[in-house]
Amino acid sequence: QVQLVESGGGLVQPGGSLRLSCAASGSIFNLNAMGWYRQAPGKQRELVAAITSGGSTNYADSVKGRFTISRDSAKNTVYLQMNSLKPEDTAVYYCNARRVDWSRYDYWGQGTQVTVSS
């Protein structure tokens, strides 16, 4: 019912910036939150940032102060502005959309590769 398409990943040098975009389509009217997860080689998938329908945000400690999540409701799009990138930020970044009613259901994008390297 919900499709998520990420864009904006790529190769960047340490200290550089990237902005990821996630466009949602389909049955999007009852989504409670959207956010970004990432998975680095050999590591578990972790929450990077999330924003609820009410506008509250949540960040991983490792990115707080460097990353900012925002949304454009008119475009049904969520953004992740990533500044001061570090090599340890290298991962596949996945867009997430969450619906909560009597249970929780998560929708996932295909992922976009972010590589931070000199």
Short mmCIF file of N, CA, C and O in Angstrom, two decimals:
data_model
loop_
_atom_site.label_atom_id
_atom_site.label_comp_id
_atom_site.label_asym_id
_atom_site.label_seq_id
_atom_site.Cartn_x
_atom_site.Cartn_y
_atom_site.Cartn_z
N GLN A 1 0.82 -1.21 0.00
CA GLN A 1 0.00 0.00 0.00
C GLN A 1 0.85 1.26 0.00
O GLN A 1 0.37 2.31 -0.44
N VAL A 2 2.06 1.18 0.52
CA VAL A 2 2.95 2.33 0.60
C VAL A 2 4.25 1.98 -0.11
O VAL A 2 4.84 0.93 0.13
N GLN A 3 4.69 2.88 -0.97
CA GLN A 3 5.96 2.74 -1.65
C GLN A 3 6.88 3.89 -1.24
O GLN A 3 6.45 5.04 -1.16
N LEU A 4 8.14 3.56 -0.99
CA LEU A 4 9.13 4.54 -0.57
C LEU A 4 10.31 4.48 -1.53
O LEU A 4 10.84 3.40 -1.79
N VAL A 5 10.72 5.63 -2.03
CA VAL A 5 11.83 5.72 -2.96
C VAL A 5 12.86 6.69 -2.42
O VAL A 5 12.57 7.87 -2.25
N GLU A 6 14.07 6.18 -2.16
CA GLU A 6 15.16 7.01 -1.65
C GLU A 6 16.02 7.53 -2.79
O GLU A 6 16.14 6.89 -3.84
N SER A 7 16.64 8.67 -2.55
CA SER A 7 17.60 9.22 -3.49
C SER A 7 18.57 10.10 -2.72
O SER A 7 18.31 10.50 -1.59
N GLY A 8 19.69 10.42 -3.35
CA GLY A 8 20.65 11.35 -2.77
C GLY A 8 21.92 10.74 -2.24
O GLY A 8 22.83 11.47 -1.83
N GLY A 9 22.01 9.42 -2.21
CA GLY A 9 23.22 8.78 -1.74
C GLY A 9 24.36 8.94 -2.73
O GLY A 9 24.17 9.38 -3.87
N GLY A 10 25.56 8.60 -2.28
CA GLY A 10 26.71 8.70 -3.13
C GLY A 10 28.00 8.67 -2.35
O GLY A 10 28.03 8.32 -1.17
N LEU A 11 29.07 9.06 -3.01
CA LEU A 11 30.41 9.10 -2.43
C LEU A 11 30.75 10.53 -2.04
O LEU A 11 30.58 11.45 -2.84
N VAL A 12 31.22 10.70 -0.81
CA VAL A 12 31.59 12.02 -0.32
C VAL A 12 32.83 11.90 0.55
O VAL A 12 33.05 10.86 1.18
N GLN A 13 33.63 12.95 0.59
CA GLN A 13 34.82 12.96 1.43
C GLN A 13 34.46 13.26 2.88
O GLN A 13 33.44 13.88 3.16
N PRO A 14 35.28 12.81 3.82
CA PRO A 14 35.04 13.16 5.22
C PRO A 14 34.91 14.67 5.41
O PRO A 14 35.66 15.45 4.82
N GLY A 15 33.93 15.05 6.22
CA GLY A 15 33.63 16.46 6.43
C GLY A 15 32.63 17.03 5.46
O GLY A 15 32.16 18.16 5.66
N GLY A 16 32.29 16.28 4.44
CA GLY A 16 31.35 16.74 3.44
C GLY A 16 29.91 16.56 3.87
O GLY A 16 29.61 16.11 4.99
N SER A 17 28.99 16.87 2.96
CA SER A 17 27.56 16.83 3.24
C SER A 17 26.81 16.12 2.12
O SER A 17 27.22 16.14 0.96
N LEU A 18 25.71 15.51 2.49
CA LEU A 18 24.76 14.92 1.56
C LEU A 18 23.36 15.15 2.09
O LEU A 18 23.17 15.27 3.29
N ARG A 19 22.39 15.19 1.19
CA ARG A 19 20.99 15.23 1.58
C ARG A 19 20.26 14.08 0.94
O ARG A 19 20.21 13.96 -0.29
N LEU A 20 19.68 13.24 1.77
CA LEU A 20 18.88 12.12 1.31
C LEU A 20 17.41 12.52 1.24
O LEU A 20 16.93 13.28 2.08
N SER A 21 16.71 11.99 0.26
CA SER A 21 15.29 12.25 0.11
C SER A 21 14.54 10.92 0.07
O SER A 21 15.03 9.93 -0.46
N CYS A 22 13.34 10.92 0.62
CA CYS A 22 12.47 9.76 0.59
C CYS A 22 11.07 10.21 0.21
O CYS A 22 10.42 10.92 0.99
N ALA A 23 10.62 9.81 -0.96
CA ALA A 23 9.29 10.15 -1.44
C ALA A 23 8.34 8.99 -1.19
O ALA A 23 8.62 7.86 -1.60
N ALA A 24 7.23 9.27 -0.54
CA ALA A 24 6.23 8.26 -0.23
C ALA A 24 5.04 8.38 -1.16
O ALA A 24 4.60 9.48 -1.49
N SER A 25 4.51 7.24 -1.56
CA SER A 25 3.32 7.22 -2.40
C SER A 25 2.45 6.05 -2.00
O SER A 25 2.86 5.17 -1.25
N GLY A 26 1.22 6.04 -2.49
CA GLY A 26 0.27 5.01 -2.14
C GLY A 26 -0.65 5.47 -1.03
O GLY A 26 -1.04 6.63 -0.97
N SER A 27 -0.98 4.56 -0.13
CA SER A 27 -1.87 4.85 0.99
C SER A 27 -1.06 5.44 2.14
O SER A 27 -0.62 4.75 3.05
N ILE A 28 -0.87 6.76 2.09
CA ILE A 28 0.03 7.43 3.02
C ILE A 28 -0.69 8.24 4.09
O ILE A 28 -0.04 8.87 4.93
N PHE A 29 -2.01 8.23 4.08
CA PHE A 29 -2.76 9.15 4.93
C PHE A 29 -2.77 8.77 6.40
O PHE A 29 -3.00 9.63 7.25
N ASN A 30 -2.54 7.52 6.70
CA ASN A 30 -2.59 7.07 8.09
C ASN A 30 -1.22 6.70 8.65
O ASN A 30 -1.12 5.96 9.62
N LEU A 31 -0.16 7.21 8.04
CA LEU A 31 1.18 6.97 8.56
C LEU A 31 1.42 7.80 9.82
O LEU A 31 1.03 8.96 9.89
N ASN A 32 2.06 7.21 10.80
CA ASN A 32 2.32 7.87 12.07
C ASN A 32 3.70 8.50 12.16
O ASN A 32 3.91 9.46 12.89
N ALA A 33 4.67 7.95 11.42
CA ALA A 33 6.02 8.45 11.48
C ALA A 33 6.79 8.01 10.25
O ALA A 33 6.46 7.01 9.60
N MET A 34 7.84 8.74 9.94
CA MET A 34 8.79 8.35 8.92
C MET A 34 10.19 8.59 9.45
O MET A 34 10.39 9.42 10.34
N GLY A 35 11.15 7.86 8.90
CA GLY A 35 12.50 8.03 9.38
C GLY A 35 13.52 7.33 8.52
O GLY A 35 13.21 6.84 7.43
N TRP A 36 14.73 7.32 9.03
CA TRP A 36 15.86 6.73 8.34
C TRP A 36 16.58 5.75 9.25
O TRP A 36 16.84 6.05 10.42
N TYR A 37 16.89 4.59 8.71
CA TYR A 37 17.74 3.60 9.34
C TYR A 37 18.97 3.40 8.47
O TYR A 37 18.97 3.75 7.29
N ARG A 38 20.00 2.82 9.04
CA ARG A 38 21.17 2.50 8.25
C ARG A 38 21.76 1.17 8.70
O ARG A 38 21.59 0.76 9.85
N GLN A 39 22.45 0.52 7.78
CA GLN A 39 23.11 -0.73 8.08
C GLN A 39 24.48 -0.73 7.43
O GLN A 39 24.60 -0.68 6.21
N ALA A 40 25.51 -0.77 8.27
CA ALA A 40 26.88 -0.84 7.81
C ALA A 40 27.31 -2.29 7.70
O ALA A 40 26.73 -3.17 8.33
N PRO A 41 28.35 -2.57 6.91
CA PRO A 41 28.81 -3.95 6.78
C PRO A 41 29.16 -4.57 8.13
O PRO A 41 29.89 -3.97 8.93
N GLY A 42 28.62 -5.74 8.39
CA GLY A 42 28.90 -6.45 9.63
C GLY A 42 28.19 -5.92 10.86
O GLY A 42 28.47 -6.38 11.97
N LYS A 43 27.29 -4.96 10.69
CA LYS A 43 26.59 -4.37 11.83
C LYS A 43 25.09 -4.54 11.69
O LYS A 43 24.57 -4.80 10.61
N GLN A 44 24.39 -4.37 12.82
CA GLN A 44 22.94 -4.42 12.83
C GLN A 44 22.36 -3.13 12.26
O GLN A 44 22.99 -2.07 12.30
N ARG A 45 21.15 -3.23 11.73
CA ARG A 45 20.46 -2.04 11.28
C ARG A 45 20.09 -1.18 12.48
O ARG A 45 19.60 -1.69 13.50
N GLU A 46 20.33 0.12 12.38
CA GLU A 46 20.08 1.03 13.48
C GLU A 46 19.28 2.24 13.04
O GLU A 46 19.38 2.68 11.89
N LEU A 47 18.51 2.77 13.97
CA LEU A 47 17.78 4.00 13.72
C LEU A 47 18.74 5.17 13.65
O LEU A 47 19.60 5.34 14.52
N VAL A 48 18.59 5.99 12.62
CA VAL A 48 19.37 7.21 12.48
C VAL A 48 18.57 8.42 12.94
O VAL A 48 19.04 9.21 13.77
N ALA A 49 17.38 8.58 12.41
CA ALA A 49 16.53 9.71 12.74
C ALA A 49 15.10 9.38 12.37
O ALA A 49 14.85 8.62 11.43
N ALA A 50 14.15 9.96 13.09
CA ALA A 50 12.74 9.75 12.81
C ALA A 50 11.97 11.02 13.12
O ALA A 50 12.39 11.83 13.96
N ILE A 51 10.84 11.18 12.45
CA ILE A 51 9.95 12.30 12.70
C ILE A 51 8.52 11.78 12.69
O ILE A 51 8.12 11.03 11.80
N THR A 52 7.75 12.15 13.70
CA THR A 52 6.38 11.68 13.82
C THR A 52 5.43 12.61 13.08
O THR A 52 5.81 13.70 12.65
N SER A 53 4.19 12.17 12.95
CA SER A 53 3.19 13.00 12.30
C SER A 53 2.95 14.29 13.07
O SER A 53 2.52 15.29 12.48
N GLY A 54 3.23 14.29 14.37
CA GLY A 54 3.11 15.48 15.19
C GLY A 54 4.31 16.40 15.15
O GLY A 54 4.27 17.49 15.73
N GLY A 55 5.39 15.97 14.49
CA GLY A 55 6.55 16.81 14.32
C GLY A 55 7.70 16.57 15.29
O GLY A 55 8.74 17.22 15.18
N SER A 56 7.54 15.65 16.23
CA SER A 56 8.64 15.36 17.14
C SER A 56 9.71 14.54 16.43
O SER A 56 9.41 13.77 15.52
N THR A 57 10.95 14.72 16.84
CA THR A 57 12.08 14.06 16.19
C THR A 57 12.88 13.24 17.19
O THR A 57 12.85 13.48 18.40
N ASN A 58 13.62 12.28 16.66
CA ASN A 58 14.46 11.41 17.45
C ASN A 58 15.71 11.10 16.65
O ASN A 58 15.62 10.78 15.46
N TYR A 59 16.88 11.19 17.28
CA TYR A 59 18.15 10.97 16.61
C TYR A 59 19.00 9.98 17.38
O TYR A 59 18.98 9.94 18.61
N ALA A 60 19.78 9.22 16.63
CA ALA A 60 20.82 8.41 17.26
C ALA A 60 21.89 9.33 17.84
O ALA A 60 22.20 10.38 17.28
N ASP A 61 22.46 8.92 18.97
CA ASP A 61 23.49 9.74 19.61
C ASP A 61 24.68 9.99 18.67
O ASP A 61 25.29 11.06 18.72
N SER A 62 24.98 9.04 17.82
CA SER A 62 26.14 9.15 16.95
C SER A 62 25.99 10.21 15.87
O SER A 62 26.99 10.64 15.29
N VAL A 63 24.76 10.64 15.59
CA VAL A 63 24.54 11.62 14.53
C VAL A 63 23.97 12.93 15.04
O VAL A 63 23.88 13.90 14.27
N LYS A 64 23.58 12.98 16.29
CA LYS A 64 22.97 14.18 16.83
C LYS A 64 23.93 15.36 16.73
O LYS A 64 25.10 15.26 17.10
N GLY A 65 23.43 16.48 16.24
CA GLY A 65 24.25 17.65 16.02
C GLY A 65 24.84 17.73 14.63
O GLY A 65 25.33 18.79 14.23
N ARG A 66 24.82 16.62 13.89
CA ARG A 66 25.35 16.60 12.53
C ARG A 66 24.26 16.37 11.48
O ARG A 66 24.35 16.91 10.38
N PHE A 67 23.26 15.57 11.83
CA PHE A 67 22.18 15.23 10.90
C PHE A 67 20.90 15.94 11.32
O PHE A 67 20.64 16.14 12.51
N THR A 68 20.07 16.26 10.35
CA THR A 68 18.77 16.87 10.60
C THR A 68 17.72 16.22 9.72
O THR A 68 17.89 16.14 8.50
N ILE A 69 16.63 15.76 10.33
CA ILE A 69 15.52 15.21 9.58
C ILE A 69 14.44 16.27 9.44
O ILE A 69 14.17 17.04 10.37
N SER A 70 13.82 16.33 8.28
CA SER A 70 12.76 17.28 8.02
C SER A 70 11.76 16.67 7.04
O SER A 70 12.01 15.60 6.48
N ARG A 71 10.65 17.33 6.85
CA ARG A 71 9.64 16.82 5.94
C ARG A 71 8.97 17.94 5.17
O ARG A 71 8.90 19.09 5.63
N ASP A 72 8.47 17.59 4.00
CA ASP A 72 7.68 18.47 3.17
C ASP A 72 6.36 17.74 2.94
O ASP A 72 6.28 16.86 2.08
N SER A 73 5.36 18.09 3.71
CA SER A 73 4.08 17.38 3.65
C SER A 73 3.42 17.49 2.28
O SER A 73 2.77 16.55 1.82
N ALA A 74 3.57 18.65 1.63
CA ALA A 74 2.97 18.84 0.32
C ALA A 74 3.53 17.88 -0.71
O ALA A 74 2.83 17.49 -1.65
N LYS A 75 4.79 17.50 -0.56
CA LYS A 75 5.44 16.58 -1.49
C LYS A 75 5.49 15.16 -0.97
O LYS A 75 6.02 14.27 -1.66
N ASN A 76 4.96 14.92 0.23
CA ASN A 76 5.02 13.60 0.86
C ASN A 76 6.46 13.08 0.89
O ASN A 76 6.71 11.91 0.59
N THR A 77 7.37 13.94 1.27
CA THR A 77 8.78 13.64 1.21
C THR A 77 9.46 13.97 2.54
O THR A 77 9.18 15.00 3.14
N VAL A 78 10.35 13.08 2.96
CA VAL A 78 11.17 13.28 4.14
C VAL A 78 12.63 13.40 3.70
O VAL A 78 13.07 12.68 2.79
N TYR A 79 13.36 14.28 4.35
CA TYR A 79 14.75 14.53 4.02
C TYR A 79 15.65 14.24 5.21
O TYR A 79 15.25 14.35 6.36
N LEU A 80 16.88 13.88 4.90
CA LEU A 80 17.91 13.74 5.92
C LEU A 80 19.12 14.53 5.46
O LEU A 80 19.82 14.12 4.53
N GLN A 81 19.35 15.67 6.10
CA GLN A 81 20.53 16.47 5.82
C GLN A 81 21.67 15.97 6.67
O GLN A 81 21.58 15.96 7.90
N MET A 82 22.75 15.54 6.03
CA MET A 82 23.89 14.96 6.71
C MET A 82 25.10 15.86 6.51
O MET A 82 25.57 16.04 5.39
N ASN A 83 25.59 16.43 7.60
CA ASN A 83 26.75 17.30 7.58
C ASN A 83 27.89 16.68 8.37
O ASN A 83 27.69 15.78 9.18
N SER A 84 29.09 17.19 8.14
CA SER A 84 30.28 16.72 8.85
C SER A 84 30.39 15.20 8.82
O SER A 84 30.62 14.55 9.83
N LEU A 85 30.24 14.65 7.65
CA LEU A 85 30.21 13.19 7.50
C LEU A 85 31.54 12.57 7.87
O LEU A 85 32.61 13.12 7.61
N LYS A 86 31.45 11.40 8.48
CA LYS A 86 32.61 10.64 8.93
C LYS A 86 32.64 9.29 8.22
O LYS A 86 31.60 8.79 7.78
N PRO A 87 33.81 8.67 8.12
CA PRO A 87 33.87 7.34 7.50
C PRO A 87 32.93 6.33 8.15
O PRO A 87 32.39 5.47 7.45
N GLU A 88 32.72 6.44 9.46
CA GLU A 88 31.83 5.51 10.14
C GLU A 88 30.36 5.72 9.80
O GLU A 88 29.51 4.92 10.21
N ASP A 89 30.04 6.78 9.06
CA ASP A 89 28.68 6.96 8.56
C ASP A 89 28.41 6.13 7.31
O ASP A 89 27.26 6.08 6.85
N THR A 90 29.43 5.50 6.77
CA THR A 90 29.26 4.68 5.58
C THR A 90 28.30 3.53 5.86
O THR A 90 28.49 2.75 6.79
N ALA A 91 27.26 3.44 5.05
CA ALA A 91 26.23 2.42 5.25
C ALA A 91 25.22 2.52 4.12
O ALA A 91 25.23 3.46 3.33
N VAL A 92 24.34 1.52 4.06
CA VAL A 92 23.15 1.63 3.24
C VAL A 92 22.07 2.27 4.10
O VAL A 92 21.78 1.79 5.21
N TYR A 93 21.49 3.34 3.62
CA TYR A 93 20.47 4.07 4.35
C TYR A 93 19.10 3.71 3.80
O TYR A 93 18.86 3.78 2.59
N TYR A 94 18.19 3.34 4.71
CA TYR A 94 16.86 2.90 4.34
C TYR A 94 15.80 3.86 4.87
O TYR A 94 15.82 4.21 6.06
N CYS A 95 14.89 4.25 4.02
CA CYS A 95 13.75 5.04 4.44
C CYS A 95 12.71 4.11 5.07
O CYS A 95 12.51 2.98 4.61
N ASN A 96 12.08 4.60 6.12
CA ASN A 96 11.08 3.84 6.85
C ASN A 96 9.82 4.67 7.04
O ASN A 96 9.89 5.87 7.31
N ALA A 97 8.68 4.02 6.89
CA ALA A 97 7.39 4.64 7.21
C ALA A 97 6.63 3.69 8.12
O ALA A 97 6.59 2.48 7.87
N ARG A 98 6.02 4.24 9.16
CA ARG A 98 5.38 3.42 10.18
C ARG A 98 3.90 3.76 10.31
O ARG A 98 3.51 4.93 10.35
N ARG A 99 3.10 2.71 10.39
CA ARG A 99 1.67 2.84 10.66
C ARG A 99 1.35 2.10 11.95
O ARG A 99 1.76 0.95 12.13
N VAL A 100 0.65 2.75 12.84
CA VAL A 100 0.26 2.16 14.11
C VAL A 100 -1.25 2.27 14.26
O VAL A 100 -1.79 3.37 14.27
N ASP A 101 -1.90 1.13 14.37
CA ASP A 101 -3.32 1.10 14.73
C ASP A 101 -3.47 0.12 15.89
O ASP A 101 -3.13 0.46 17.02
N TRP A 102 -3.98 -1.09 15.64
CA TRP A 102 -4.00 -2.10 16.67
C TRP A 102 -2.66 -2.85 16.76
O TRP A 102 -2.42 -3.61 17.69
N SER A 103 -1.81 -2.62 15.77
CA SER A 103 -0.48 -3.19 15.74
C SER A 103 0.44 -2.24 14.98
O SER A 103 -0.01 -1.23 14.44
N ARG A 104 1.74 -2.57 14.93
CA ARG A 104 2.71 -1.74 14.24
C ARG A 104 3.11 -2.39 12.93
O ARG A 104 3.37 -3.60 12.87
N TYR A 105 3.17 -1.60 11.88
CA TYR A 105 3.60 -2.09 10.58
C TYR A 105 4.58 -1.10 9.97
O TYR A 105 4.30 0.10 9.95
N ASP A 106 5.69 -1.62 9.47
CA ASP A 106 6.73 -0.79 8.87
C ASP A 106 6.85 -1.05 7.37
O ASP A 106 6.84 -2.19 6.92
N TYR A 107 6.98 0.03 6.62
CA TYR A 107 7.28 -0.03 5.20
C TYR A 107 8.71 0.43 4.99
O TYR A 107 9.21 1.31 5.69
N TRP A 108 9.38 -0.17 4.00
CA TRP A 108 10.80 0.09 3.78
C TRP A 108 11.09 0.43 2.33
O TRP A 108 10.50 -0.16 1.41
N GLY A 109 12.01 1.36 2.12
CA GLY A 109 12.53 1.62 0.80
C GLY A 109 13.60 0.62 0.42
O GLY A 109 13.98 -0.26 1.20
N GLN A 110 14.13 0.75 -0.78
CA GLN A 110 15.13 -0.18 -1.28
C GLN A 110 16.53 0.09 -0.73
O GLN A 110 17.39 -0.79 -0.77
N GLY A 111 16.76 1.28 -0.22
CA GLY A 111 18.05 1.64 0.32
C GLY A 111 18.89 2.44 -0.66
O GLY A 111 18.79 2.27 -1.87
N THR A 112 19.72 3.31 -0.12
CA THR A 112 20.66 4.09 -0.92
C THR A 112 22.02 4.08 -0.23
O THR A 112 22.11 4.25 0.98
N GLN A 113 23.06 3.85 -1.00
CA GLN A 113 24.40 3.71 -0.45
C GLN A 113 25.02 5.08 -0.19
O GLN A 113 25.02 5.95 -1.06
N VAL A 114 25.55 5.24 1.01
CA VAL A 114 26.33 6.42 1.38
C VAL A 114 27.73 5.94 1.73
O VAL A 114 27.90 5.11 2.62
N THR A 115 28.72 6.47 1.03
CA THR A 115 30.11 6.10 1.28
C THR A 115 30.91 7.36 1.58
O THR A 115 30.91 8.30 0.79
N VAL A 116 31.56 7.36 2.74
CA VAL A 116 32.38 8.50 3.17
C VAL A 116 33.83 8.02 3.17
O VAL A 116 34.22 7.20 4.02
N SER A 117 34.62 8.53 2.26
CA SER A 117 35.98 8.05 2.09
C SER A 117 36.84 9.10 1.40
O SER A 117 36.36 9.85 0.56
N SER A 118 38.11 9.14 1.79
CA SER A 118 39.06 10.04 1.15
C SER A 118 39.57 9.46 -0.15
O SER A 118 39.62 8.25 -0.35
#
